mmCIF file of C-alpha atoms in Angstrom:
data_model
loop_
_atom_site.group_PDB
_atom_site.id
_atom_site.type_symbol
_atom_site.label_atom_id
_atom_site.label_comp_id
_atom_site.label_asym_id
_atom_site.label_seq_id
_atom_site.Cartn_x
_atom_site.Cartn_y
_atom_site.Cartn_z
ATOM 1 C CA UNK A 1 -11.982 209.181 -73.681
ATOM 2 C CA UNK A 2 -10.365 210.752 -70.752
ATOM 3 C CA UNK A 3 -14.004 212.926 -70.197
ATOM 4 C CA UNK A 4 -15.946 209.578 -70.599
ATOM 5 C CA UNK A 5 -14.398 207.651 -68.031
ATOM 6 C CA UNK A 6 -14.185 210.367 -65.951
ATOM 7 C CA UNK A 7 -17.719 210.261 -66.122
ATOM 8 C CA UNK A 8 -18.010 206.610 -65.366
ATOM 9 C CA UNK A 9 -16.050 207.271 -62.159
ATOM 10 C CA UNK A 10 -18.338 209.808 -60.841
ATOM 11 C CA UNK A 11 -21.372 207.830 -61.954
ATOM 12 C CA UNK A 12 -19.664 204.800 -59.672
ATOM 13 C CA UNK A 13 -18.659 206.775 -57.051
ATOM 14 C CA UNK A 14 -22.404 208.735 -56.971
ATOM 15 C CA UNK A 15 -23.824 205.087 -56.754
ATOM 16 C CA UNK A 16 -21.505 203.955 -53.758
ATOM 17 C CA UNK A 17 -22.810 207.323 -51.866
ATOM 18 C CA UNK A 18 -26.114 206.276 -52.858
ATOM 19 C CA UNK A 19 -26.168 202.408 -51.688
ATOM 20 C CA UNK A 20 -24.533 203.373 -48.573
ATOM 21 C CA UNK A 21 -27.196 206.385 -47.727
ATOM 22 C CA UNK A 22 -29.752 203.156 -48.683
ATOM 23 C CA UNK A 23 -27.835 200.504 -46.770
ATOM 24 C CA UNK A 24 -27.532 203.632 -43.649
ATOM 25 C CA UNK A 25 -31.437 203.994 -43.836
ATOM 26 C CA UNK A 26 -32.532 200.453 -44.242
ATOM 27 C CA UNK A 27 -30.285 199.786 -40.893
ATOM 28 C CA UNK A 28 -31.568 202.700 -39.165
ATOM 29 C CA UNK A 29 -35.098 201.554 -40.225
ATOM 30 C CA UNK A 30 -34.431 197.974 -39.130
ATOM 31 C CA UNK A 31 -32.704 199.493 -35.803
ATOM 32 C CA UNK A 32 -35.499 201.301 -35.467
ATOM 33 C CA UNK A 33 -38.167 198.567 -36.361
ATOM 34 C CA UNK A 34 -36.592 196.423 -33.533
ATOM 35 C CA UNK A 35 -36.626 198.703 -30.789
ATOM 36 C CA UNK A 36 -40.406 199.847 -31.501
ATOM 37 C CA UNK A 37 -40.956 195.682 -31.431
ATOM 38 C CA UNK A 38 -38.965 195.765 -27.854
ATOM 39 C CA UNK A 39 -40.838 198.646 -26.882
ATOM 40 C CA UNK A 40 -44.077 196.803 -28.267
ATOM 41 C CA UNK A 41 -43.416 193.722 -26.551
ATOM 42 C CA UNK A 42 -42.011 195.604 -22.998
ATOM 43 C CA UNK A 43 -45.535 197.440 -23.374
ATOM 44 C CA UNK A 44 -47.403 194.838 -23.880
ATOM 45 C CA UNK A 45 -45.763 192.501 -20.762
ATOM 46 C CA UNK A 46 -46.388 195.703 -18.669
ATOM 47 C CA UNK A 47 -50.288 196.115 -20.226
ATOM 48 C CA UNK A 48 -50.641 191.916 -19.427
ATOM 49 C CA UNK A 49 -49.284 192.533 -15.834
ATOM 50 C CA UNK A 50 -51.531 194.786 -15.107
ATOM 51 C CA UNK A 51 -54.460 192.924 -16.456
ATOM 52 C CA UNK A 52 -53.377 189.751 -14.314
ATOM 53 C CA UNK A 53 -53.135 192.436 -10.981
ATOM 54 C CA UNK A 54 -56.276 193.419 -11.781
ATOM 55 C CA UNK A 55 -57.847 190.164 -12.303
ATOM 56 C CA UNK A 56 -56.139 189.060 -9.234
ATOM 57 C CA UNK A 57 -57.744 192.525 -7.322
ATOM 58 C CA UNK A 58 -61.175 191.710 -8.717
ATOM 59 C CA UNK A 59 -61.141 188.019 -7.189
ATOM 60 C CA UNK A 60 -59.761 188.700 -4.509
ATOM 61 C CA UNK A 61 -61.885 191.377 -3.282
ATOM 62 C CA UNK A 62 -65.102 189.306 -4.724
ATOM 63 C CA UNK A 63 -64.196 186.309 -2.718
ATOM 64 C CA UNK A 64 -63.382 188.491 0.405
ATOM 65 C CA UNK A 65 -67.475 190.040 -0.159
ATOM 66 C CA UNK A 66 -68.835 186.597 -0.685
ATOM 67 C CA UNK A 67 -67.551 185.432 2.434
ATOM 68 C CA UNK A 68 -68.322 188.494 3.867
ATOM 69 C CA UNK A 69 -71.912 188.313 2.932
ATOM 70 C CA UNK A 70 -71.675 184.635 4.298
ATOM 71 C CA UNK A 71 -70.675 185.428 7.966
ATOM 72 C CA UNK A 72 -73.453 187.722 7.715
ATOM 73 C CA UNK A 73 -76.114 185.257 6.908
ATOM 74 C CA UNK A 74 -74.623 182.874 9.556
ATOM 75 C CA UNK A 75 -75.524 184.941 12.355
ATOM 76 C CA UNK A 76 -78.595 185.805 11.232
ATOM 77 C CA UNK A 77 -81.478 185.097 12.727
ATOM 78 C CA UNK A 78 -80.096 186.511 15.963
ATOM 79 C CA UNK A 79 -81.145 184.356 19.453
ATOM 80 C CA UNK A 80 -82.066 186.140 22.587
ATOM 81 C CA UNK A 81 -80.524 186.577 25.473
ATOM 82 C CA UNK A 82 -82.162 186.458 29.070
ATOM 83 C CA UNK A 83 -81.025 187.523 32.467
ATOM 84 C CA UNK A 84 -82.236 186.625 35.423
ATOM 85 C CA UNK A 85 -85.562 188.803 36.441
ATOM 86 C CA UNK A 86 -84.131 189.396 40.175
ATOM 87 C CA UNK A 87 -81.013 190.954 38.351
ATOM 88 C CA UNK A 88 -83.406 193.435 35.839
ATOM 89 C CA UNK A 89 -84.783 191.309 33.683
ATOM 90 C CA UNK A 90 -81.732 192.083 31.289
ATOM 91 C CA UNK A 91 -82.559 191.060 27.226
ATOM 92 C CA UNK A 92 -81.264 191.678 24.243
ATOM 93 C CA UNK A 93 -80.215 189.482 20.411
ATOM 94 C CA UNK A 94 -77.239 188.470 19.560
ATOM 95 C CA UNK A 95 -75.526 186.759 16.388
ATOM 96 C CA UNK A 96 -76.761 182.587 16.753
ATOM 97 C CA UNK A 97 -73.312 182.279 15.916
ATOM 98 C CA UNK A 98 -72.142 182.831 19.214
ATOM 99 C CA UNK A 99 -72.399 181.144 22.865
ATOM 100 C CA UNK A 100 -73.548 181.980 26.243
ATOM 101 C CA UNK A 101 -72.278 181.213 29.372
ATOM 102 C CA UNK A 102 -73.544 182.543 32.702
ATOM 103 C CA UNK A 103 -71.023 182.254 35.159
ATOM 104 C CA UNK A 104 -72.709 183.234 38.360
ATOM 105 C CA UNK A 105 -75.435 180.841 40.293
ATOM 106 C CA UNK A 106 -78.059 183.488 41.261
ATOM 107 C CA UNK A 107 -79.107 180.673 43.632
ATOM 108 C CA UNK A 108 -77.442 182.057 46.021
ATOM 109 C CA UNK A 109 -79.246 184.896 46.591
ATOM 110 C CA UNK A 110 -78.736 188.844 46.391
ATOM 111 C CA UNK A 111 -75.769 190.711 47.110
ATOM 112 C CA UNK A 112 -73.411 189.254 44.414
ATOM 113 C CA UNK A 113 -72.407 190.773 40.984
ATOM 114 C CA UNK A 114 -74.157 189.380 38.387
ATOM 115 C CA UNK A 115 -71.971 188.191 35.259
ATOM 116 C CA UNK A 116 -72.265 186.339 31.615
ATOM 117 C CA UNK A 117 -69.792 186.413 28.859
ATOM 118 C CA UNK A 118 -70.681 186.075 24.900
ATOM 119 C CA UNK A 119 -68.491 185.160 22.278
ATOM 120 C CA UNK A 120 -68.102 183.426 18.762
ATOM 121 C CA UNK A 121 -68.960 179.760 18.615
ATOM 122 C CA UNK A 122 -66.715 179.130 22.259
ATOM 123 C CA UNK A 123 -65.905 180.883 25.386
ATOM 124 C CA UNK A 124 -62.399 181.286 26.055
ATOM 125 C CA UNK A 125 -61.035 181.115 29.910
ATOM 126 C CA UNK A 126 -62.639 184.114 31.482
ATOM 127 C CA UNK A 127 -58.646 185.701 32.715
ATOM 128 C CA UNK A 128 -58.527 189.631 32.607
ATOM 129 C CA UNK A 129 -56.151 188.852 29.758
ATOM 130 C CA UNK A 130 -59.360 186.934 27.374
ATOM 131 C CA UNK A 131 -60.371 188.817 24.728
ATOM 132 C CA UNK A 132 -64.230 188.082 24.880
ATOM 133 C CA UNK A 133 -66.794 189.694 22.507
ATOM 134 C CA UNK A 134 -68.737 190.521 25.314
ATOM 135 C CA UNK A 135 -68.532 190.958 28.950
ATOM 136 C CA UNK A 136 -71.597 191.651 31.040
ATOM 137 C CA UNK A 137 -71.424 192.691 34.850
ATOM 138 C CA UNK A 138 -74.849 193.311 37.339
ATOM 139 C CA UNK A 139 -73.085 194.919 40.068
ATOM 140 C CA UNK A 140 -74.865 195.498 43.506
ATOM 141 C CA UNK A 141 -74.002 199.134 43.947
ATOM 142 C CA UNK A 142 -75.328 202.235 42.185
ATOM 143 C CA UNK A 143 -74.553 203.568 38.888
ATOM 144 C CA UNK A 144 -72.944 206.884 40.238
ATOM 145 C CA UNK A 145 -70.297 204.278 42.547
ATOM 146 C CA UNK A 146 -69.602 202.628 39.471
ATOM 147 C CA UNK A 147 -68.773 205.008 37.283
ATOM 148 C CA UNK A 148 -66.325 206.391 39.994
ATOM 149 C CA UNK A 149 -64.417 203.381 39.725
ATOM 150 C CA UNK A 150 -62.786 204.077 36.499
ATOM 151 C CA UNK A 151 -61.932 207.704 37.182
ATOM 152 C CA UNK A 152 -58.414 207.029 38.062
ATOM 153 C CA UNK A 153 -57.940 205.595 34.087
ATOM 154 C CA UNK A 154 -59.699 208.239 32.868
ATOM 155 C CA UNK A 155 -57.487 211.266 34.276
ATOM 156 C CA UNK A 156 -54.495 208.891 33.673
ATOM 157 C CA UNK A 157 -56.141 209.198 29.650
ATOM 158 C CA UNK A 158 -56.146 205.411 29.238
ATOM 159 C CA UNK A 159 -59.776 205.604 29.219
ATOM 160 C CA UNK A 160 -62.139 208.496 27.440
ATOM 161 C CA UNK A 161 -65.309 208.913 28.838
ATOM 162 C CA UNK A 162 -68.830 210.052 26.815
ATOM 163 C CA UNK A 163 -72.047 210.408 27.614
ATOM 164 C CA UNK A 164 -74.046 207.160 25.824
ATOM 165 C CA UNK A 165 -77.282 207.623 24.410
ATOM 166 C CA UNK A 166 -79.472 205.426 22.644
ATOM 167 C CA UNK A 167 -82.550 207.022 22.377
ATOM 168 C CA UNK A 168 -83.695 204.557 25.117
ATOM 169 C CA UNK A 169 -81.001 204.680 27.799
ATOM 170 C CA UNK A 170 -78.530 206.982 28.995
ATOM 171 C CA UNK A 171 -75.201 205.924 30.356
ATOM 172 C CA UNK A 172 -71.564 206.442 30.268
ATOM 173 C CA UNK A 173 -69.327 205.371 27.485
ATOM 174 C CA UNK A 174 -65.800 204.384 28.220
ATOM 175 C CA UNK A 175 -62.953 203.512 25.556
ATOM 176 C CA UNK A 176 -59.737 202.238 25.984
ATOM 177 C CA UNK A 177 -57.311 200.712 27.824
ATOM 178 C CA UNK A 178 -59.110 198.711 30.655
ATOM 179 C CA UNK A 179 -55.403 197.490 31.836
ATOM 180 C CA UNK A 180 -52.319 196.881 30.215
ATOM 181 C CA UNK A 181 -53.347 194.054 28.440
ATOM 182 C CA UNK A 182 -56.970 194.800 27.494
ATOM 183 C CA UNK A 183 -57.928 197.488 24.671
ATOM 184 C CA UNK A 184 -62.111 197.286 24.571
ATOM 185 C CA UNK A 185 -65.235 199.496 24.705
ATOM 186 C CA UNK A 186 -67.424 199.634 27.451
ATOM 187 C CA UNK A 187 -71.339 201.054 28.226
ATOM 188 C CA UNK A 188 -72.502 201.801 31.669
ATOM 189 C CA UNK A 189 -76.280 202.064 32.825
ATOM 190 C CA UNK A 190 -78.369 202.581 35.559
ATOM 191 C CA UNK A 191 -80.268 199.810 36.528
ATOM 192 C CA UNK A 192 -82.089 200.929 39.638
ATOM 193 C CA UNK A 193 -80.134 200.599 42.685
ATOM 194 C CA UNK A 194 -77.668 198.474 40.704
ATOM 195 C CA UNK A 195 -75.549 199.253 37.583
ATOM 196 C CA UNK A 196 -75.008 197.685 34.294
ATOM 197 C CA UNK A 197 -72.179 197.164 32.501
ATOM 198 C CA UNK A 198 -71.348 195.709 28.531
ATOM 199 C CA UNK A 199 -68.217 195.873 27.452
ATOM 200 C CA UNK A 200 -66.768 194.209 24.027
ATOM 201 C CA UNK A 201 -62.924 193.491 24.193
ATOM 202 C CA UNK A 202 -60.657 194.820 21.188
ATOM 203 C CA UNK A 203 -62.376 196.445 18.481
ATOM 204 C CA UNK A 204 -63.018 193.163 16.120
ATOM 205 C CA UNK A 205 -66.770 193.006 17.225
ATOM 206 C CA UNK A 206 -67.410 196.467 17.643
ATOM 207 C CA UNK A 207 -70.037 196.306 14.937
ATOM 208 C CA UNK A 208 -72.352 193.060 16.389
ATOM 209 C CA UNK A 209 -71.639 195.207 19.856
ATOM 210 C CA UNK A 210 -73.086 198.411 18.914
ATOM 211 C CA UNK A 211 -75.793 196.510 17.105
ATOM 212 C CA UNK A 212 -76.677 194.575 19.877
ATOM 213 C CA UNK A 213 -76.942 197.610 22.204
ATOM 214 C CA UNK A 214 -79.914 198.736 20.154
ATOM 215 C CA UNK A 215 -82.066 195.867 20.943
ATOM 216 C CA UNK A 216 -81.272 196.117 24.733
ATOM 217 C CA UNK A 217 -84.160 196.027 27.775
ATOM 218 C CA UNK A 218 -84.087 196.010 30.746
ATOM 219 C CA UNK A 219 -86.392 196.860 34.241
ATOM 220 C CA UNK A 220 -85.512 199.881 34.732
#
């Protein structure tokens, strides 16, 4: 009898050890189970996030082309511009987008600097501190006397000079600091006994500048 429930005991006690191993494995498995989910679930938020960034990206940088591709379109076809024929005969095309003004009455005969200012749908106040898209200047002196001018800037190194070439015309390049308050790019060319300048202020119409300079003509 004694052996038997002896027996019984160990047959108890093996069953104990073995429902607590169980009850030890189904709560790791569970434990587990729910941080896999959590990890499933942070994964997932992460995986969405980057879906909606994405998506966001895509738009974004769709809408920016679009519009873009509009303000392209806009300017095109480009208009002409015409100087005066005592002052060279200047021409080139610009975006249609933008206006013209000519500020000086050539009425009044030779001797004074020619000038005209372009710029996106309205001319600002022409100051020194106006940031036009472009600046034109005939001045009555030659080219050599005008470049001269801006040597003090350029051995200061607010300005750096180049030699411009289009294929057409051959100049001076300047680029930089005009003054204190005026950043811009600027093209100098012999026009006979006088000079020509075109100069775009800032760098936000560099492009329409430099594309602009290609259709230039002049007397020369």
């Amino acid at each position: 009898m004694k052996s038997r429930h002896h027996t019984e005991k160990g047959a108890i006690t093996g069953s104990i050890v073995a429902i607590a191993v169980l009850v030890v494995l189904v709560l790791g498995f569970g434990g587990f189970s729910i941080w896999s989910y959590m990890q499933y679930l942070d994964q997932k938020e992460n995986v969405d996030e980057k879906i909606e960034t994405a998506k966001a990206q895509a738009v974004k940088e769709n809408s920016e082309k679009l519009e873009s591709d509009f303000e392209k379109r806009e300017k095109e076809p480009n208009r002409q511009f015409n100087g005066p024929s005592d002052y060279g005969a200047l021409t080139f095309e610009y975006p249609k987008t933008w206006s013209a003004y000519q500020a000086t009455d050539i009425s009044k005969g030779g001797g004074v600097t020619y000038e005209a200012y372009l710029n996106p749908v309205t001319i600002p106040p022409i100051t020194r501190e106006s940031k036009i898209a472009l600046r034109i200047t005939i001045e009555q002196k030659t080219y050599d006397k005008s470049v001269s001018t801006y040597d003090p800037l350029i051995k200061r190194g607010d300005l750096k000079s180049s030699v411009y070439n289009d294929g057409k015309h051959t100049g001076t390049k300047l680029v930089g600091n005009f003054d204190k308050d005026t950043f811009g790019t600027a093209v100098l060319l012999k026009m006979r006994d006088r000079t020509l300048t075109m100069r775009t202020d800032g760098d936000v119409f560099t492009a329409d500048y430099e594309k602009l300079l290609k259709t230039l003509k002049f007397n020369e």
